Amino acid sequence: MADIVSQAWFWPAVFVSVGLPLLLIGLTEMYNALVRGGSRAAPIVLMVRNYLVPVAAIMVLISQPGAWDEEQSWFKVFATIFGLLVILVVINAVDHLVFHRAEKGSWRDRFPTIFSDLIRFVFIIVGIALLFWWVWGADVAGVFAALGVTSIIVGLALQNAVGSIISGLLLIFESPFEMGDWIETNEDTGYAYGQIVEVNWRAVHLDTGNGILVIPTALLADGSFTNLSRSPEPYLAKREVEFGTDDPPGRVRELLVRVARDIPVSSPDREPTAATLEGSKYSVGIPLQNPGDRSGALDAFSTRLWYAARRAGLHLDGDDTDEWRTADRLQKALHQIAPILGLRGGEADALASSARLERYCQGEVILRPGTVPDATRFILDGRVVLGIPTEDQGFVQVTTLGRDDAIGITALTRTTTISRAVALSEVDVVSLPVAMLDEIVRGHPLLAREIVRESENRVRLARAALAAVGEVLPYGRSMLG
């Protein structure tokens, strides 16, 4: 027994026969655990188990004295195979640990794929060269010298092309933008505005809303641009407008802010801004939740501003004509609603001194929650949705109002309304101020009863609409306009 233990091959044989199965079992369990966890390291462990460990065991056995010929050719072959496997395992392990497990936003996450591929290729070439030098005694100095000279020649020949590519790759590595960001380039790079839909080592692809614009990354690296999505404040969509020289600037700025605040895509985290410029020009800034909403927001703002300026008696673009709001049309409107109010023709004509014609565009808010209506508006033409805003549902529709229906019936009781009325189409109304309504009710008491009946009907509709979505009416019945 002592003679066997003293043999040179005994302990290596024990290591291979006992340690190899245990190591294979351990690696198998590790591989199964990584597969269950969805880890990218599972293929690396599988490669170690199936190839690296068996080849290492064979090398241990054939490395014993007298196992092979004196030159140990087979040992060198297995050593070469083992070295290649080590190179592959190490490169894949480093790639997994450094890049695939990188935290979002870190330098490893921003590292360009082409750089990692180039580094991997260089390490493979260098590793193979060193392996052949160590195992076979090959002279690889000439290979490195030729590689260096070739790199210099190719670099000089492609200096401009490679320089632009490197500039683009460095820009990607810096990562001033990412997929989905909105950017705006300056004049030095050619003006462009759009959302990033693809980024590669050569170009950035922008969705401009009118096709895909491809901008070389080198052009962005040499120029300047603005990342609209990375501003700490909401993006401001700006527009300049002009009013009449006789329009009070304070009223104009107040109107601009009010119209901008009602744009659906405006950000609730910041108030719109309005400033007076030279002459009768004004600048308005609309904070947006998403820079991509700029075109739609500015279009909606310009449309609504036209209607709001007409209602406010201000002169957008210096225009002081209003061919729609005429005395004849007002008289016809009052005669249209006279039966609703219980008035005769002469009584309706008497309202012309205080009544007003108003027009709203689709999407405009006619009645706001949390306010006491200063007038009751009767619909002459168009459709209006009446609803209640809630925290969970956003907006619960109660009913749709049409011709001859009233908006703001809580004006008579001076009660704060909880409802919101939004125009579903272009809407024409005639507005009767509260003082006028008081006079009409004193002369026609039955009108007050009709208003109460309509208010109760809307409360009943509101309770049913809210109950359908699991909500309850939070306030008294007289608060629904």
JSON list of N, CA and C in Angstrom, two decimals, residues 319-382:
[
{"chain": "A", "resi": 319, "resn": "ASP", "atom": "N", "xyz": [-57.44, 92.96, -34.95]},
{"chain": "A", "resi": 319, "resn": "ASP", "atom": "CA", "xyz": [-58.71, 92.86, -35.65]},
{"chain": "A", "resi": 319, "resn": "ASP", "atom": "C", "xyz": [-59.83, 93.35, -34.74]},
{"chain": "A", "resi": 320, "resn": "ASP", "atom": "N", "xyz": [-60.53, 94.43, -35.14]},
{"chain": "A", "resi": 320, "resn": "ASP", "atom": "CA", "xyz": [-61.60, 94.99, -34.33]},
{"chain": "A", "resi": 320, "resn": "ASP", "atom": "C", "xyz": [-62.97, 94.73, -34.95]},
{"chain": "A", "resi": 321, "resn": "THR", "atom": "N", "xyz": [-63.05, 93.78, -35.87]},
{"chain": "A", "resi": 321, "resn": "THR", "atom": "CA", "xyz": [-64.34, 93.46, -36.49]},
{"chain": "A", "resi": 321, "resn": "THR", "atom": "C", "xyz": [-64.90, 92.19, -35.87]},
{"chain": "A", "resi": 322, "resn": "ASP", "atom": "N", "xyz": [-66.23, 92.15, -35.75]},
{"chain": "A", "resi": 322, "resn": "ASP", "atom": "CA", "xyz": [-66.91, 90.95, -35.25]},
{"chain": "A", "resi": 322, "resn": "ASP", "atom": "C", "xyz": [-68.26, 90.89, -35.95]},
{"chain": "A", "resi": 323, "resn": "GLU", "atom": "N", "xyz": [-68.30, 90.23, -37.08]},
{"chain": "A", "resi": 323, "resn": "GLU", "atom": "CA", "xyz": [-69.51, 90.18, -37.88]},
{"chain": "A", "resi": 323, "resn": "GLU", "atom": "C", "xyz": [-70.52, 89.17, -37.35]},
{"chain": "A", "resi": 324, "resn": "TRP", "atom": "N", "xyz": [-70.12, 88.36, -36.39]},
{"chain": "A", "resi": 324, "resn": "TRP", "atom": "CA", "xyz": [-71.05, 87.35, -35.85]},
{"chain": "A", "resi": 324, "resn": "TRP", "atom": "C", "xyz": [-71.90, 87.94, -34.72]},
{"chain": "A", "resi": 325, "resn": "ARG", "atom": "N", "xyz": [-71.28, 88.67, -33.83]},
{"chain": "A", "resi": 325, "resn": "ARG", "atom": "CA", "xyz": [-72.02, 89.22, -32.68]},
{"chain": "A", "resi": 325, "resn": "ARG", "atom": "C", "xyz": [-72.67, 90.55, -33.07]},
{"chain": "A", "resi": 326, "resn": "THR", "atom": "N", "xyz": [-73.88, 90.46, -33.59]},
{"chain": "A", "resi": 326, "resn": "THR", "atom": "CA", "xyz": [-74.61, 91.64, -34.05]},
{"chain": "A", "resi": 326, "resn": "THR", "atom": "C", "xyz": [-75.91, 91.78, -33.25]},
{"chain": "A", "resi": 327, "resn": "ALA", "atom": "N", "xyz": [-76.50, 92.95, -33.36]},
{"chain": "A", "resi": 327, "resn": "ALA", "atom": "CA", "xyz": [-77.75, 93.21, -32.65]},
{"chain": "A", "resi": 327, "resn": "ALA", "atom": "C", "xyz": [-78.89, 92.34, -33.16]},
{"chain": "A", "resi": 328, "resn": "ASP", "atom": "N", "xyz": [-78.94, 92.10, -34.44]},
{"chain": "A", "resi": 328, "resn": "ASP", "atom": "CA", "xyz": [-80.00, 91.24, -35.00]},
{"chain": "A", "resi": 328, "resn": "ASP", "atom": "C", "xyz": [-79.89, 89.81, -34.50]},
{"chain": "A", "resi": 329, "resn": "ARG", "atom": "N", "xyz": [-78.67, 89.31, -34.48]},
{"chain": "A", "resi": 329, "resn": "ARG", "atom": "CA", "xyz": [-78.49, 87.93, -34.02]},
{"chain": "A", "resi": 329, "resn": "ARG", "atom": "C", "xyz": [-78.81, 87.83, -32.53]},
{"chain": "A", "resi": 330, "resn": "LEU", "atom": "N", "xyz": [-78.46, 88.85, -31.74]},
{"chain": "A", "resi": 330, "resn": "LEU", "atom": "CA", "xyz": [-78.77, 88.84, -30.32]},
{"chain": "A", "resi": 330, "resn": "LEU", "atom": "C", "xyz": [-80.29, 88.85, -30.11]},
{"chain": "A", "resi": 331, "resn": "GLN", "atom": "N", "xyz": [-81.01, 89.65, -30.90]},
{"chain": "A", "resi": 331, "resn": "GLN", "atom": "CA", "xyz": [-82.46, 89.71, -30.77]},
{"chain": "A", "resi": 331, "resn": "GLN", "atom": "C", "xyz": [-83.10, 88.36, -31.09]},
{"chain": "A", "resi": 332, "resn": "LYS", "atom": "N", "xyz": [-82.64, 87.70, -32.15]},
{"chain": "A", "resi": 332, "resn": "LYS", "atom": "CA", "xyz": [-83.15, 86.38, -32.50]},
{"chain": "A", "resi": 332, "resn": "LYS", "atom": "C", "xyz": [-82.87, 85.38, -31.39]},
{"chain": "A", "resi": 333, "resn": "ALA", "atom": "N", "xyz": [-81.67, 85.47, -30.77]},
{"chain": "A", "resi": 333, "resn": "ALA", "atom": "CA", "xyz": [-81.31, 84.55, -29.70]},
{"chain": "A", "resi": 333, "resn": "ALA", "atom": "C", "xyz": [-82.22, 84.74, -28.49]},
{"chain": "A", "resi": 334, "resn": "LEU", "atom": "N", "xyz": [-82.53, 86.00, -28.15]},
{"chain": "A", "resi": 334, "resn": "LEU", "atom": "CA", "xyz": [-83.40, 86.25, -27.00]},
{"chain": "A", "resi": 334, "resn": "LEU", "atom": "C", "xyz": [-84.82, 85.76, -27.27]},
{"chain": "A", "resi": 335, "resn": "HIS", "atom": "N", "xyz": [-85.31, 85.92, -28.48]},
{"chain": "A", "resi": 335, "resn": "HIS", "atom": "CA", "xyz": [-86.63, 85.40, -28.81]},
{"chain": "A", "resi": 335, "resn": "HIS", "atom": "C", "xyz": [-86.64, 83.87, -28.80]},
{"chain": "A", "resi": 336, "resn": "GLN", "atom": "N", "xyz": [-85.49, 83.25, -29.07]},
{"chain": "A", "resi": 336, "resn": "GLN", "atom": "CA", "xyz": [-85.42, 81.78, -29.04]},
{"chain": "A", "resi": 336, "resn": "GLN", "atom": "C", "xyz": [-85.59, 81.25, -27.62]},
{"chain": "A", "resi": 337, "resn": "ILE", "atom": "N", "xyz": [-84.99, 81.94, -26.64]},
{"chain": "A", "resi": 337, "resn": "ILE", "atom": "CA", "xyz": [-85.04, 81.44, -25.26]},
{"chain": "A", "resi": 337, "resn": "ILE", "atom": "C", "xyz": [-86.19, 82.05, -24.47]},
{"chain": "A", "resi": 338, "resn": "ALA", "atom": "N", "xyz": [-86.94, 82.98, -25.07]},
{"chain": "A", "resi": 338, "resn": "ALA", "atom": "CA", "xyz": [-88.03, 83.63, -24.34]},
{"chain": "A", "resi": 338, "resn": "ALA", "atom": "C", "xyz": [-89.05, 82.65, -23.80]},
{"chain": "A", "resi": 339, "resn": "PRO", "atom": "N", "xyz": [-89.47, 81.62, -24.56]},
{"chain": "A", "resi": 339, "resn": "PRO", "atom": "CA", "xyz": [-90.44, 80.65, -23.99]},
{"chain": "A", "resi": 339, "resn": "PRO", "atom": "C", "xyz": [-89.90, 79.93, -22.77]},
{"chain": "A", "resi": 340, "resn": "ILE", "atom": "N", "xyz": [-88.59, 79.68, -22.74]},
{"chain": "A", "resi": 340, "resn": "ILE", "atom": "CA", "xyz": [-88.00, 78.98, -21.59]},
{"chain": "A", "resi": 340, "resn": "ILE", "atom": "C", "xyz": [-88.12, 79.83, -20.34]},
{"chain": "A", "resi": 341, "resn": "LEU", "atom": "N", "xyz": [-87.95, 81.13, -20.51]},
{"chain": "A", "resi": 341, "resn": "LEU", "atom": "CA", "xyz": [-87.99, 82.05, -19.38]},
{"chain": "A", "resi": 341, "resn": "LEU", "atom": "C", "xyz": [-89.40, 82.55, -19.08]},
{"chain": "A", "resi": 342, "resn": "GLY", "atom": "N", "xyz": [-90.35, 82.18, -19.90]},
{"chain": "A", "resi": 342, "resn": "GLY", "atom": "CA", "xyz": [-91.72, 82.64, -19.70]},
{"chain": "A", "resi": 342, "resn": "GLY", "atom": "C", "xyz": [-91.92, 84.09, -20.07]},
{"chain": "A", "resi": 343, "resn": "LEU", "atom": "N", "xyz": [-91.15, 84.58, -21.03]},
{"chain": "A", "resi": 343, "resn": "LEU", "atom": "CA", "xyz": [-91.21, 85.99, -21.43]},
{"chain": "A", "resi": 343, "resn": "LEU", "atom": "C", "xyz": [-91.98, 86.16, -22.72]},
{"chain": "A", "resi": 344, "resn": "ARG", "atom": "N", "xyz": [-92.58, 87.34, -22.86]},
{"chain": "A", "resi": 344, "resn": "ARG", "atom": "CA", "xyz": [-93.20, 87.72, -24.11]},
{"chain": "A", "resi": 344, "resn": "ARG", "atom": "C", "xyz": [-92.19, 88.45, -24.98]},
{"chain": "A", "resi": 345, "resn": "GLY", "atom": "N", "xyz": [-92.55, 88.72, -26.24]},
{"chain": "A", "resi": 345, "resn": "GLY", "atom": "CA", "xyz": [-91.61, 89.32, -27.19]},
{"chain": "A", "resi": 345, "resn": "GLY", "atom": "C", "xyz": [-91.02, 90.62, -26.71]},
{"chain": "A", "resi": 346, "resn": "GLY", "atom": "N", "xyz": [-91.86, 91.54, -26.19]},
{"chain": "A", "resi": 346, "resn": "GLY", "atom": "CA", "xyz": [-91.36, 92.82, -25.73]},
{"chain": "A", "resi": 346, "resn": "GLY", "atom": "C", "xyz": [-90.43, 92.67, -24.54]},
{"chain": "A", "resi": 347, "resn": "GLU", "atom": "N", "xyz": [-90.75, 91.75, -23.65]},
{"chain": "A", "resi": 347, "resn": "GLU", "atom": "CA", "xyz": [-89.88, 91.52, -22.49]},
{"chain": "A", "resi": 347, "resn": "GLU", "atom": "C", "xyz": [-88.52, 90.96, -22.92]},
{"chain": "A", "resi": 348, "resn": "ALA", "atom": "N", "xyz": [-88.49, 90.10, -23.93]},
{"chain": "A", "resi": 348, "resn": "ALA", "atom": "CA", "xyz": [-87.24, 89.54, -24.42]},
{"chain": "A", "resi": 348, "resn": "ALA", "atom": "C", "xyz": [-86.37, 90.63, -25.04]},
{"chain": "A", "resi": 349, "resn": "ASP", "atom": "N", "xyz": [-87.02, 91.56, -25.78]},
{"chain": "A", "resi": 349, "resn": "ASP", "atom": "CA", "xyz": [-86.24, 92.65, -26.40]},
{"chain": "A", "resi": 349, "resn": "ASP", "atom": "C", "xyz": [-85.57, 93.52, -25.35]},
{"chain": "A", "resi": 350, "resn": "ALA", "atom": "N", "xyz": [-86.18, 93.64, -24.19]},
{"chain": "A", "resi": 350, "resn": "ALA", "atom": "CA", "xyz": [-85.63, 94.49, -23.14]},
{"chain": "A", "resi": 350, "resn": "ALA", "atom": "C", "xyz": [-84.35, 93.92, -22.54]},
{"chain": "A", "resi": 351, "resn": "LEU", "atom": "N", "xyz": [-84.11, 92.62, -22.76]},
{"chain": "A", "resi": 351, "resn": "LEU", "atom": "CA", "xyz": [-82.89, 92.00, -22.21]},
{"chain": "A", "resi": 351, "resn": "LEU", "atom": "C", "xyz": [-81.66, 92.32, -23.04]},
{"chain": "A", "resi": 352, "resn": "ALA", "atom": "N", "xyz": [-81.82, 92.90, -24.22]},
{"chain": "A", "resi": 352, "resn": "ALA", "atom": "CA", "xyz": [-80.70, 93.09, -25.14]},
{"chain": "A", "resi": 352, "resn": "ALA", "atom": "C", "xyz": [-79.62, 94.01, -24.57]},
{"chain": "A", "resi": 353, "resn": "SER", "atom": "N", "xyz": [-79.99, 94.88, -23.64]},
{"chain": "A", "resi": 353, "resn": "SER", "atom": "CA", "xyz": [-79.00, 95.83, -23.11]},
{"chain": "A", "resi": 353, "resn": "SER", "atom": "C", "xyz": [-77.96, 95.15, -22.23]},
{"chain": "A", "resi": 354, "resn": "SER", "atom": "N", "xyz": [-78.28, 93.99, -21.64]},
{"chain": "A", "resi": 354, "resn": "SER", "atom": "CA", "xyz": [-77.34, 93.31, -20.72]},
{"chain": "A", "resi": 354, "resn": "SER", "atom": "C", "xyz": [-76.91, 91.93, -21.21]},
{"chain": "A", "resi": 355, "resn": "ALA", "atom": "N", "xyz": [-77.71, 91.30, -22.05]},
{"chain": "A", "resi": 355, "resn": "ALA", "atom": "CA", "xyz": [-77.36, 89.97, -22.54]},
{"chain": "A", "resi": 355, "resn": "ALA", "atom": "C", "xyz": [-76.19, 90.03, -23.52]},
{"chain": "A", "resi": 356, "resn": "ARG", "atom": "N", "xyz": [-75.47, 88.91, -23.63]},
{"chain": "A", "resi": 356, "resn": "ARG", "atom": "CA", "xyz": [-74.31, 88.86, -24.52]},
{"chain": "A", "resi": 356, "resn": "ARG", "atom": "C", "xyz": [-74.32, 87.56, -25.32]},
{"chain": "A", "resi": 357, "resn": "LEU", "atom": "N", "xyz": [-73.86, 87.65, -26.56]},
{"chain": "A", "resi": 357, "resn": "LEU", "atom": "CA", "xyz": [-73.65, 86.46, -27.37]},
{"chain": "A", "resi": 357, "resn": "LEU", "atom": "C", "xyz": [-72.21, 86.00, -27.19]},
{"chain": "A", "resi": 358, "resn": "GLU", "atom": "N", "xyz": [-72.04, 84.70, -27.02]},
{"chain": "A", "resi": 358, "resn": "GLU", "atom": "CA", "xyz": [-70.70, 84.13, -26.86]},
{"chain": "A", "resi": 358, "resn": "GLU", "atom": "C", "xyz": [-70.57, 82.88, -27.73]},
{"chain": "A", "resi": 359, "resn": "ARG", "atom": "N", "xyz": [-69.35, 82.62, -28.14]},
{"chain": "A", "resi": 359, "resn": "ARG", "atom": "CA", "xyz": [-69.09, 81.44, -28.97]},
{"chain": "A", "resi": 359, "resn": "ARG", "atom": "C", "xyz": [-67.87, 80.72, -28.40]},
{"chain": "A", "resi": 360, "resn": "TYR", "atom": "N", "xyz": [-67.95, 79.38, -28.30]},
{"chain": "A", "resi": 360, "resn": "TYR", "atom": "CA", "xyz": [-66.88, 78.55, -27.77]},
{"chain": "A", "resi": 360, "resn": "TYR", "atom": "C", "xyz": [-66.49, 77.52, -28.83]},
{"chain": "A", "resi": 361, "resn": "CYS", "atom": "N", "xyz": [-65.21, 77.18, -28.87]},
{"chain": "A", "resi": 361, "resn": "CYS", "atom": "CA", "xyz": [-64.77, 76.16, -29.81]},
{"chain": "A", "resi": 361, "resn": "CYS", "atom": "C", "xyz": [-64.77, 74.80, -29.12]},
{"chain": "A", "resi": 362, "resn": "GLN", "atom": "N", "xyz": [-64.64, 73.77, -29.90]},
{"chain": "A", "resi": 362, "resn": "GLN", "atom": "CA", "xyz": [-64.64, 72.40, -29.37]},
{"chain": "A", "resi": 362, "resn": "GLN", "atom": "C", "xyz": [-63.50, 72.22, -28.36]},
{"chain": "A", "resi": 363, "resn": "GLY", "atom": "N", "xyz": [-63.84, 71.68, -27.20]},
{"chain": "A", "resi": 363, "resn": "GLY", "atom": "CA", "xyz": [-62.85, 71.42, -26.17]},
{"chain": "A", "resi": 363, "resn": "GLY", "atom": "C", "xyz": [-62.73, 72.51, -25.14]},
{"chain": "A", "resi": 364, "resn": "GLU", "atom": "N", "xyz": [-63.29, 73.69, -25.37]},
{"chain": "A", "resi": 364, "resn": "GLU", "atom": "CA", "xyz": [-63.19, 74.77, -24.39]},
{"chain": "A", "resi": 364, "resn": "GLU", "atom": "C", "xyz": [-64.07, 74.49, -23.19]},
{"chain": "A", "resi": 365, "resn": "VAL", "atom": "N", "xyz": [-63.60, 74.94, -22.02]},
{"chain": "A", "resi": 365, "resn": "VAL", "atom": "CA", "xyz": [-64.35, 74.80, -20.78]},
{"chain": "A", "resi": 365, "resn": "VAL", "atom": "C", "xyz": [-65.28, 76.00, -20.64]},
{"chain": "A", "resi": 366, "resn": "ILE", "atom": "N", "xyz": [-66.57, 75.74, -20.55]},
{"chain": "A", "resi": 366, "resn": "ILE", "atom": "CA", "xyz": [-67.55, 76.81, -20.41]},
{"chain": "A", "resi": 366, "resn": "ILE", "atom": "C", "xyz": [-67.85, 77.07, -18.94]},
{"chain": "A", "resi": 367, "resn": "LEU", "atom": "N", "xyz": [-67.87, 76.01, -18.13]},
{"chain": "A", "resi": 367, "resn": "LEU", "atom": "CA", "xyz": [-68.14, 76.13, -16.70]},
{"chain": "A", "resi": 367, "resn": "LEU", "atom": "C", "xyz": [-67.08, 75.35, -15.94]},
{"chain": "A", "resi": 368, "resn": "ARG", "atom": "N", "xyz": [-66.46, 76.00, -14.96]},
{"chain": "A", "resi": 368, "resn": "ARG", "atom": "CA", "xyz": [-65.38, 75.38, -14.19]},
{"chain": "A", "resi": 368, "resn": "ARG", "atom": "C", "xyz": [-65.85, 75.02, -12.79]},
{"chain": "A", "resi": 369, "resn": "PRO", "atom": "N", "xyz": [-65.42, 73.86, -12.27]},
{"chain": "A", "resi": 369, "resn": "PRO", "atom": "CA", "xyz": [-65.78, 73.50, -10.89]},
{"chain": "A", "resi": 369, "resn": "PRO", "atom": "C", "xyz": [-65.07, 74.41, -9.91]},
{"chain": "A", "resi": 370, "resn": "GLY", "atom": "N", "xyz": [-65.70, 74.61, -8.76]},
{"chain": "A", "resi": 370, "resn": "GLY", "atom": "CA", "xyz": [-65.09, 75.45, -7.72]},
{"chain": "A", "resi": 370, "resn": "GLY", "atom": "C", "xyz": [-65.33, 76.93, -7.92]},
{"chain": "A", "resi": 371, "resn": "THR", "atom": "N", "xyz": [-66.22, 77.29, -8.82]},
{"chain": "A", "resi": 371, "resn": "THR", "atom": "CA", "xyz": [-66.52, 78.71, -9.08]},
{"chain": "A", "resi": 371, "resn": "THR", "atom": "C", "xyz": [-68.01, 78.96, -8.90]},
{"chain": "A", "resi": 372, "resn": "VAL", "atom": "N", "xyz": [-68.34, 80.23, -8.62]},
{"chain": "A", "resi": 372, "resn": "VAL", "atom": "CA", "xyz": [-69.73, 80.66, -8.58]},
{"chain": "A", "resi": 372, "resn": "VAL", "atom": "C", "xyz": [-70.04, 81.30, -9.93]},
{"chain": "A", "resi": 373, "resn": "PRO", "atom": "N", "xyz": [-70.91, 80.72, -10.75]},
{"chain": "A", "resi": 373, "resn": "PRO", "atom": "CA", "xyz": [-71.19, 81.29, -12.08]},
{"chain": "A", "resi": 373, "resn": "PRO", "atom": "C", "xyz": [-71.69, 82.73, -11.97]},
{"chain": "A", "resi": 374, "resn": "ASP", "atom": "N", "xyz": [-71.16, 83.60, -12.83]},
{"chain": "A", "resi": 374, "resn": "ASP", "atom": "CA", "xyz": [-71.60, 85.00, -12.84]},
{"chain": "A", "resi": 374, "resn": "ASP", "atom": "C", "xyz": [-72.76, 85.22, -13.79]},
{"chain": "A", "resi": 375, "resn": "ALA", "atom": "N", "xyz": [-73.13, 84.16, -14.53]},
{"chain": "A", "resi": 375, "resn": "ALA", "atom": "CA", "xyz": [-74.23, 84.27, -15.48]},
{"chain": "A", "resi": 375, "resn": "ALA", "atom": "C", "xyz": [-74.73, 82.86, -15.81]},
{"chain": "A", "resi": 376, "resn": "THR", "atom": "N", "xyz": [-75.92, 82.81, -16.34]},
{"chain": "A", "resi": 376, "resn": "THR", "atom": "CA", "xyz": [-76.45, 81.56, -16.87]},
{"chain": "A", "resi": 376, "resn": "THR", "atom": "C", "xyz": [-76.47, 81.65, -18.39]},
{"chain": "A", "resi": 377, "resn": "ARG", "atom": "N", "xyz": [-75.93, 80.62, -19.04]},
{"chain": "A", "resi": 377, "resn": "ARG", "atom": "CA", "xyz": [-75.79, 80.64, -20.50]},
{"chain": "A", "resi": 377, "resn": "ARG", "atom": "C", "xyz": [-76.75, 79.62, -21.10]},
{"chain": "A", "resi": 378, "resn": "PHE", "atom": "N", "xyz": [-77.50, 80.06, -22.08]},
{"chain": "A", "resi": 378, "resn": "PHE", "atom": "CA", "xyz": [-78.46, 79.19, -22.76]},
{"chain": "A", "resi": 378, "resn": "PHE", "atom": "C", "xyz": [-77.89, 78.85, -24.14]},
{"chain": "A", "resi": 379, "resn": "ILE", "atom": "N", "xyz": [-77.87, 77.55, -24.45]},
{"chain": "A", "resi": 379, "resn": "ILE", "atom": "CA", "xyz": [-77.26, 77.07, -25.68]},
{"chain": "A", "resi": 379, "resn": "ILE", "atom": "C", "xyz": [-78.17, 77.38, -26.87]},
{"chain": "A", "resi": 380, "resn": "LEU", "atom": "N", "xyz": [-77.62, 78.09, -27.85]},
{"chain": "A", "resi": 380, "resn": "LEU", "atom": "CA", "xyz": [-78.33, 78.38, -29.08]},
{"chain": "A", "resi": 380, "resn": "LEU", "atom": "C", "xyz": [-78.07, 77.32, -30.14]},
{"chain": "A", "resi": 381, "resn": "ASP", "atom": "N", "xyz": [-76.84, 76.84, -30.15]},
{"chain": "A", "resi": 381, "resn": "ASP", "atom": "CA", "xyz": [-76.47, 75.82, -31.14]},
{"chain": "A", "resi": 381, "resn": "ASP", "atom": "C", "xyz": [-75.24, 75.08, -30.62]},
{"chain": "A", "resi": 382, "resn": "GLY", "atom": "N", "xyz": [-75.17, 73.78, -30.89]},
{"chain": "A", "resi": 382, "resn": "GLY", "atom": "CA", "xyz": [-74.03, 73.00, -30.46]},
{"chain": "A", "resi": 382, "resn": "GLY", "atom": "C", "xyz": [-74.36, 72.07, -29.31]}
]
